[in-house]
Every structure is written in C-alpha cells, then in structure tokens.
Backbone as a chain_set.jsonl record, in Angstrom:
{"seq": "MSDQETLSLLERHRQSIDNIDAAVIHMLAERFRQTQAVGELKARSGLPAADPSREARQIERLRQLASSARLDPDFAEKFLAFIIREVIRHHDSIAGRDPR", "coords": {"N": [[-15.813, 99.824, 6.985], [-16.943, 97.675, 4.619], [-16.979, 97.93, 0.678], [-19.359, 96.83, -0.213], [-20.602, 96.74, 2.083], [-21.164, 99.497, 2.256], [-22.656, 100.167, -0.103], [-25.015, 98.319, 0.05], [-25.944, 99.645, 2.31], [-26.397, 102.17, 1.642], [-28.319, 101.642, -0.43], [-30.532, 100.791, 1.151], [-31.286, 103.096, 2.643], [-31.892, 104.675, 0.226], [-34.176, 103.347, -0.496], [-35.909, 103.789, 1.378], [-35.999, 106.552, 1.213], [-37.431, 106.68, -1.307], [-39.652, 105.361, -0.68], [-40.724, 107.446, 1.074], [-40.876, 109.6, -0.614], [-43.112, 108.762, -2.128], [-44.962, 108.606, -0.313], [-45.101, 111.4, 0.198], [-46.275, 112.282, -2.375], [-48.924, 111.214, -2.262], [-49.775, 112.338, -0.39], [-50.054, 114.937, -0.829], [-51.637, 114.851, -3.102], [-54.088, 114.131, -2.093], [-54.254, 116.482, -0.744], [-54.717, 118.478, -2.54], [-57.011, 117.442, -3.544], [-58.926, 118.079, -1.414], [-58.543, 121.046, -1.316], [-59.27, 121.553, -3.919], [-62.032, 120.98, -3.436], [-62.575, 123.06, -1.824], [-62.168, 125.326, -3.206], [-64.259, 125.149, -5.193], [-66.476, 125.251, -3.455], [-65.825, 128.231, -2.572], [-66.068, 129.296, -4.797], [-68.933, 128.622, -5.781], [-70.091, 130.306, -3.577], [-69.033, 132.751, -4.106], [-66.844, 133.77, -2.978], [-63.326, 135.006, -2.306], [-60.499, 133.811, -3.973], [-57.846, 133.859, -2.944], [-57.061, 134.031, 0.815], [-55.818, 135.841, 2.689], [-55.297, 136.103, 5.51], [-55.922, 133.573, 6.583], [-53.712, 132.24, 5.153], [-51.521, 133.488, 6.246], [-51.788, 132.348, 8.919], [-51.207, 129.979, 8.551], [-48.75, 129.693, 7.379], [-47.145, 130.5, 9.732], [-47.729, 128.544, 11.606], [-46.792, 126.336, 10.097], [-44.365, 126.815, 9.948], [-43.768, 126.879, 13.072], [-43.952, 124.093, 13.121], [-42.007, 122.995, 11.357], [-39.862, 124.083, 12.842], [-40.091, 122.308, 15.213], [-39.815, 120.048, 14.223], [-37.08, 119.725, 13.432], [-36.596, 120.95, 10.825], [-35.581, 123.079, 8.297], [-37.353, 126.196, 9.006], [-37.444, 128.292, 6.946], [-37.392, 126.748, 4.548], [-39.532, 125.23, 4.717], [-41.322, 127.064, 4.754], [-41.004, 128.537, 1.917], [-41.99, 126.073, 0.838], [-44.501, 125.911, 1.563], [-45.592, 128.161, 0.57], [-45.225, 127.829, -2.371], [-46.902, 125.832, -2.841], [-49.526, 127.302, -1.659], [-49.852, 129.019, -3.753], [-50.195, 127.605, -6.184], [-52.673, 126.578, -5.089], [-54.145, 128.843, -5.131], [-54.396, 129.737, -7.793], [-55.427, 127.595, -8.815], [-58.125, 127.969, -7.589], [-58.839, 130.558, -8.451], [-59.234, 129.644, -11.319], [-61.279, 127.841, -11.332], [-63.305, 129.621, -10.465], [-63.519, 130.945, -12.875], [-61.736, 133.061, -13.305], [-58.915, 134.733, -14.464], [-56.057, 132.893, -13.896], [-53.789, 134.214, -11.462]], "CA": [[-17.153, 99.287, 6.244], [-16.639, 97.275, 3.148], [-17.647, 98.779, -0.217], [-20.54, 96.051, -0.312], [-21.64, 97.278, 3.076], [-21.598, 100.617, 2.002], [-23.333, 99.989, -1.056], [-26.061, 97.992, 0.777], [-26.593, 100.839, 3.222], [-26.687, 103.332, 0.722], [-29.585, 101.051, -1.132], [-31.329, 100.63, 2.014], [-31.327, 104.729, 2.557], [-32.524, 104.921, -1.249], [-35.381, 102.643, -0.754], [-36.312, 104.491, 2.603], [-36.102, 107.787, 0.544], [-38.423, 106.518, -2.235], [-41.071, 105.263, 0.072], [-40.938, 108.786, 1.877], [-41.311, 110.357, -1.689], [-44.447, 108.138, -2.463], [-45.932, 109.179, 0.596], [-45.368, 112.619, -0.005], [-46.992, 112.612, -3.376], [-49.919, 110.614, -2.08], [-50.293, 113.236, 0.935], [-50.359, 116.327, -1.827], [-52.664, 114.53, -3.876], [-55.271, 114.509, -0.873], [-54.407, 117.856, -0.074], [-55.365, 119.224, -3.387], [-58.435, 117.211, -3.429], [-59.639, 118.922, -0.508], [-58.332, 122.382, -1.852], [-60.156, 121.686, -5.073], [-63.509, 121.034, -2.978], [-62.846, 124.134, -1.202], [-62.203, 126.186, -4.291], [-65.66, 125.027, -5.886], [-67.139, 126.076, -2.326], [-65.541, 129.462, -2.724], [-66.694, 129.696, -6.302], [-70.524, 128.903, -5.611], [-70.488, 131.392, -2.653], [-68.556, 134.197, -4.35], [-65.945, 134.3, -2.016], [-62.104, 135.287, -3.222], [-59.584, 132.52, -4.077], [-57.199, 134.257, -1.417], [-57.349, 134.317, 2.049], [-54.224, 136.264, 3.007], [-55.05, 136.078, 7.277], [-55.597, 132.209, 6.7], [-52.278, 131.675, 4.545], [-49.988, 133.908, 7.472], [-51.473, 131.635, 9.954], [-50.743, 128.444, 7.943], [-47.552, 129.759, 7.446], [-46.72, 130.629, 10.882], [-48.014, 127.271, 12.017], [-45.927, 125.446, 9.61], [-42.78, 127.125, 10.442], [-43.438, 126.244, 14.166], [-44.118, 122.505, 12.997], [-40.852, 122.658, 10.885], [-38.617, 124.036, 14.068], [-40.312, 120.931, 16.079], [-39.322, 118.602, 13.53], [-35.976, 119.824, 13.284], [-36.415, 121.417, 9.329], [-35.578, 124.6, 8.137], [-38.393, 126.86, 8.807], [-37.388, 128.902, 5.839], [-37.436, 126.192, 3.542], [-40.946, 124.897, 5.162], [-42.218, 128.476, 4.297], [-41.061, 128.449, 0.739], [-42.723, 124.939, 0.075], [-45.827, 126.206, 1.462], [-45.813, 129.386, -0.458], [-45.339, 127.477, -3.544], [-48.331, 125.338, -2.638], [-50.406, 128.259, -1.49], [-49.707, 129.876, -4.947], [-50.891, 126.482, -6.66], [-54.209, 126.268, -4.847], [-54.895, 130.1, -5.686], [-54.315, 129.556, -9.341], [-56.759, 126.55, -9.055], [-59.235, 128.523, -7.263], [-59.164, 131.212, -9.918], [-59.535, 128.998, -12.573], [-62.576, 127.194, -10.87], [-64.365, 130.718, -10.408], [-63.421, 131.456, -14.168], [-60.982, 134.066, -13.206], [-57.593, 134.687, -14.624], [-55.303, 132.557, -12.37], [-52.477, 134.918, -11.005]], "C": [[-16.399, 99.11, 4.994], [-17.078, 98.314, 2.096], [-19.135, 98.063, -0.482], [-21.269, 96.188, 0.692], [-22.131, 98.567, 2.796], [-22.605, 100.915, 0.872], [-24.926, 99.559, -0.639], [-26.799, 98.769, 1.655], [-27.006, 101.649, 2.376], [-28.305, 102.985, 0.008], [-30.705, 101.226, -0.258], [-31.873, 102.302, 2.595], [-32.277, 105.217, 1.491], [-34.013, 104.489, -1.198], [-36.251, 103.52, 0.225], [-37.055, 106.043, 1.832], [-37.311, 107.751, -0.584], [-39.569, 106.306, -1.705], [-41.831, 106.654, 0.938], [-41.555, 109.47, 0.615], [-42.711, 109.969, -2.147], [-45.397, 108.679, -1.487], [-46.309, 110.689, 0.512], [-46.641, 113.134, -1.191], [-48.324, 112.241, -2.88], [-50.627, 112.025, -1.068], [-50.462, 114.593, -0.096], [-51.425, 115.881, -2.615], [-54.128, 114.949, -3.231], [-55.312, 115.793, -0.615], [-55.126, 118.753, -1.091], [-56.66, 118.774, -3.754], [-59.409, 117.985, -2.797], [-59.598, 120.36, -0.748], [-59.43, 122.664, -3.279], [-61.795, 121.82, -4.722], [-63.763, 122.558, -2.123], [-62.863, 125.549, -2.194], [-63.625, 126.344, -5.029], [-66.418, 125.543, -4.965], [-67.242, 127.7, -2.426], [-66.447, 130.037, -4.051], [-68.14, 130.03, -6.073], [-70.728, 130.047, -4.668], [-69.784, 132.93, -3.154], [-67.4, 134.848, -3.312], [-64.405, 134.206, -2.825], [-61.279, 134.06, -3.152], [-58.65, 132.782, -2.912], [-57.705, 134.578, -0.35], [-55.884, 134.554, 2.959], [-54.277, 136.116, 4.701], [-54.743, 134.333, 7.423], [-53.983, 131.589, 6.182], [-51.512, 132.54, 5.823], [-50.629, 133.005, 8.559], [-51.065, 130.56, 9.548], [-49.301, 128.534, 7.807], [-46.574, 129.676, 8.651], [-46.807, 129.114, 11.598], [-46.729, 126.116, 11.72], [-44.347, 125.439, 9.668], [-42.722, 126.658, 11.922], [-43.305, 124.52, 13.865], [-42.489, 122.165, 12.33], [-39.543, 122.637, 11.938], [-38.858, 122.515, 14.75], [-39.798, 119.893, 15.389], [-37.769, 118.855, 12.945], [-35.69, 120.095, 11.474], [-36.431, 122.73, 9.364], [-36.907, 125.236, 7.874], [-38.736, 127.493, 7.656], [-38.055, 127.935, 4.72], [-39.155, 125.612, 3.655], [-41.789, 126.092, 4.327], [-42.237, 128.649, 2.674], [-41.704, 127.131, -0.022], [-44.05, 125.141, 0.098], [-46.61, 127.155, 0.687], [-46.081, 128.849, -1.784], [-47.013, 126.499, -3.688], [-49.629, 126.543, -2.429], [-50.805, 129.038, -3.228], [-50.463, 128.833, -5.892], [-52.279, 126.633, -6.306], [-54.919, 127.997, -5.131], [-55.263, 130.124, -6.795], [-55.583, 128.588, -9.568], [-57.749, 127.162, -8.626], [-59.88, 129.52, -8.357], [-59.647, 130.403, -10.999], [-60.952, 128.229, -12.388], [-63.467, 128.491, -10.992], [-64.251, 131.382, -12.018], [-62.939, 132.889, -14.133], [-59.557, 133.841, -13.833], [-56.829, 134.12, -13.629], [-54.129, 133.692, -12.741], [-51.627, 134.476, -11.768]], "O": [[-15.599, 99.859, 4.433], [-17.491, 99.417, 2.454], [-20.03, 98.766, -0.952], [-22.464, 95.906, 0.613], [-23.309, 98.859, 3.006], [-23.339, 101.898, 0.968], [-25.892, 100.271, -0.917], [-28.017, 98.679, 1.811], [-28.219, 101.862, 2.391], [-29.227, 103.797, -0.073], [-31.752, 101.717, -0.68], [-33.051, 102.406, 2.94], [-33.23, 105.967, 1.703], [-34.917, 105.126, -1.738], [-37.323, 103.945, -0.208], [-38.213, 106.453, 1.899], [-38.058, 108.72, -0.714], [-40.553, 106.929, -2.104], [-42.999, 106.819, 1.291], [-42.699, 109.911, 0.725], [-43.455, 110.867, -2.542], [-46.491, 109.145, -1.807], [-47.433, 111.159, 0.685], [-47.546, 113.955, -1.045], [-49.101, 113.167, -3.115], [-51.764, 112.491, -1.142], [-51.411, 115.276, 0.288], [-52.27, 116.754, -2.812], [-54.976, 115.74, -3.643], [-56.374, 116.3, -0.254], [-55.947, 119.605, -0.75], [-57.45, 119.575, -4.254], [-60.425, 118.464, -3.301], [-60.598, 120.991, -0.406], [-60.123, 123.648, -3.54], [-62.623, 122.461, -5.37], [-64.862, 123.047, -1.862], [-63.465, 126.589, -1.927], [-64.067, 127.433, -5.396], [-67.201, 126.392, -5.392], [-68.284, 128.353, -2.387], [-67.25, 130.967, -4.136], [-68.62, 131.163, -6.104], [-71.623, 130.825, -5.0], [-70.027, 134.009, -2.612], [-67.184, 136.017, -2.995], [-64.269, 133.475, -3.806], [-61.444, 133.306, -2.194], [-58.646, 132.003, -1.96], [-58.69, 135.315, -0.303], [-55.18, 133.783, 3.612], [-53.165, 136.004, 5.217], [-53.813, 133.818, 8.044], [-53.315, 130.717, 6.738], [-50.72, 131.784, 6.386], [-49.754, 132.821, 9.404], [-50.36, 129.996, 10.385], [-48.609, 127.554, 8.084], [-45.524, 129.034, 8.676], [-45.787, 128.662, 12.119], [-46.048, 125.413, 12.467], [-43.481, 124.576, 9.525], [-41.703, 126.028, 12.207], [-42.493, 123.846, 14.498], [-41.844, 121.206, 12.752], [-38.629, 121.818, 12.026], [-37.954, 121.68, 14.805], [-39.359, 118.888, 15.949], [-37.355, 118.148, 12.026], [-34.753, 119.545, 10.896], [-37.045, 123.456, 10.145], [-37.559, 125.004, 6.856], [-39.881, 127.47, 7.203], [-39.065, 128.26, 4.095], [-39.88, 125.624, 2.66], [-42.672, 125.947, 3.482], [-43.311, 128.874, 2.115], [-41.902, 127.109, -1.237], [-44.811, 124.813, -0.811], [-47.769, 127.095, 0.276], [-47.055, 129.283, -2.399], [-47.921, 126.619, -4.511], [-50.617, 126.495, -3.161], [-51.896, 129.451, -3.621], [-51.47, 129.307, -6.419], [-53.088, 126.819, -7.215], [-56.125, 128.175, -5.3], [-56.412, 130.493, -7.041], [-56.517, 128.802, -10.34], [-58.68, 126.958, -9.404], [-60.957, 129.419, -8.943], [-60.699, 130.771, -11.522], [-61.668, 128.066, -13.376], [-64.455, 128.349, -11.712], [-64.968, 132.35, -12.271], [-63.51, 133.796, -14.739], [-59.058, 132.725, -13.687], [-56.807, 134.658, -12.522], [-53.685, 133.984, -13.851], [-50.456, 134.844, -11.668]]}, "num_chains": 1, "name": "protein.A"}
C-alpha cells in the first residue's frame, strides 16, 4: 500500500470515528435530558437521588451488552459508573441537597 493510500484510508477511518463521536455526544445529551426529568420527579416525590438496586441491574446489563458487542465489560462498567455518579450529582442538586 502506498503512502497516499495509507493516508486516504486513515482519513476515512478518522471521519468514521468523528461521526461516531458525534452520535455518542448526541445520545449522551438525550440520556441526560431523560435523567434530568427523572431527577425532577424524584425531587417532587421526595425520593432519594441514588437507587443502588437499579444501578446494580444497569451495570450488569451493560456488562452483558459490552460482552456481546466485544467491548471490554470492565471499561463499560467504568464508563457507566462515571455517568451514574454525574446523574446522582445532578439529582442531588435538583433536590437542593449537596451533591456527593
């Protein structure tokens, strides 16, 4: 493969990565819009920001999805744990509690 072909192929891969990154950002934005609504509902209802049993189920579900997709389940769990921490922080803030 020539240098020019390599550079062209590299650029196509990078364009695909950029498109995927954009989709991930849009999906995360929608996810946080939904968790914002959940946080408002929890605050109005006096429910706690965290739901450890739901979090455990979600982690297990995401680990299984990651395995099926041939993605490292440990990475998926760490990624989800970060998101969960942010969601709980937002829920605490909505409820007027000091975020963890």
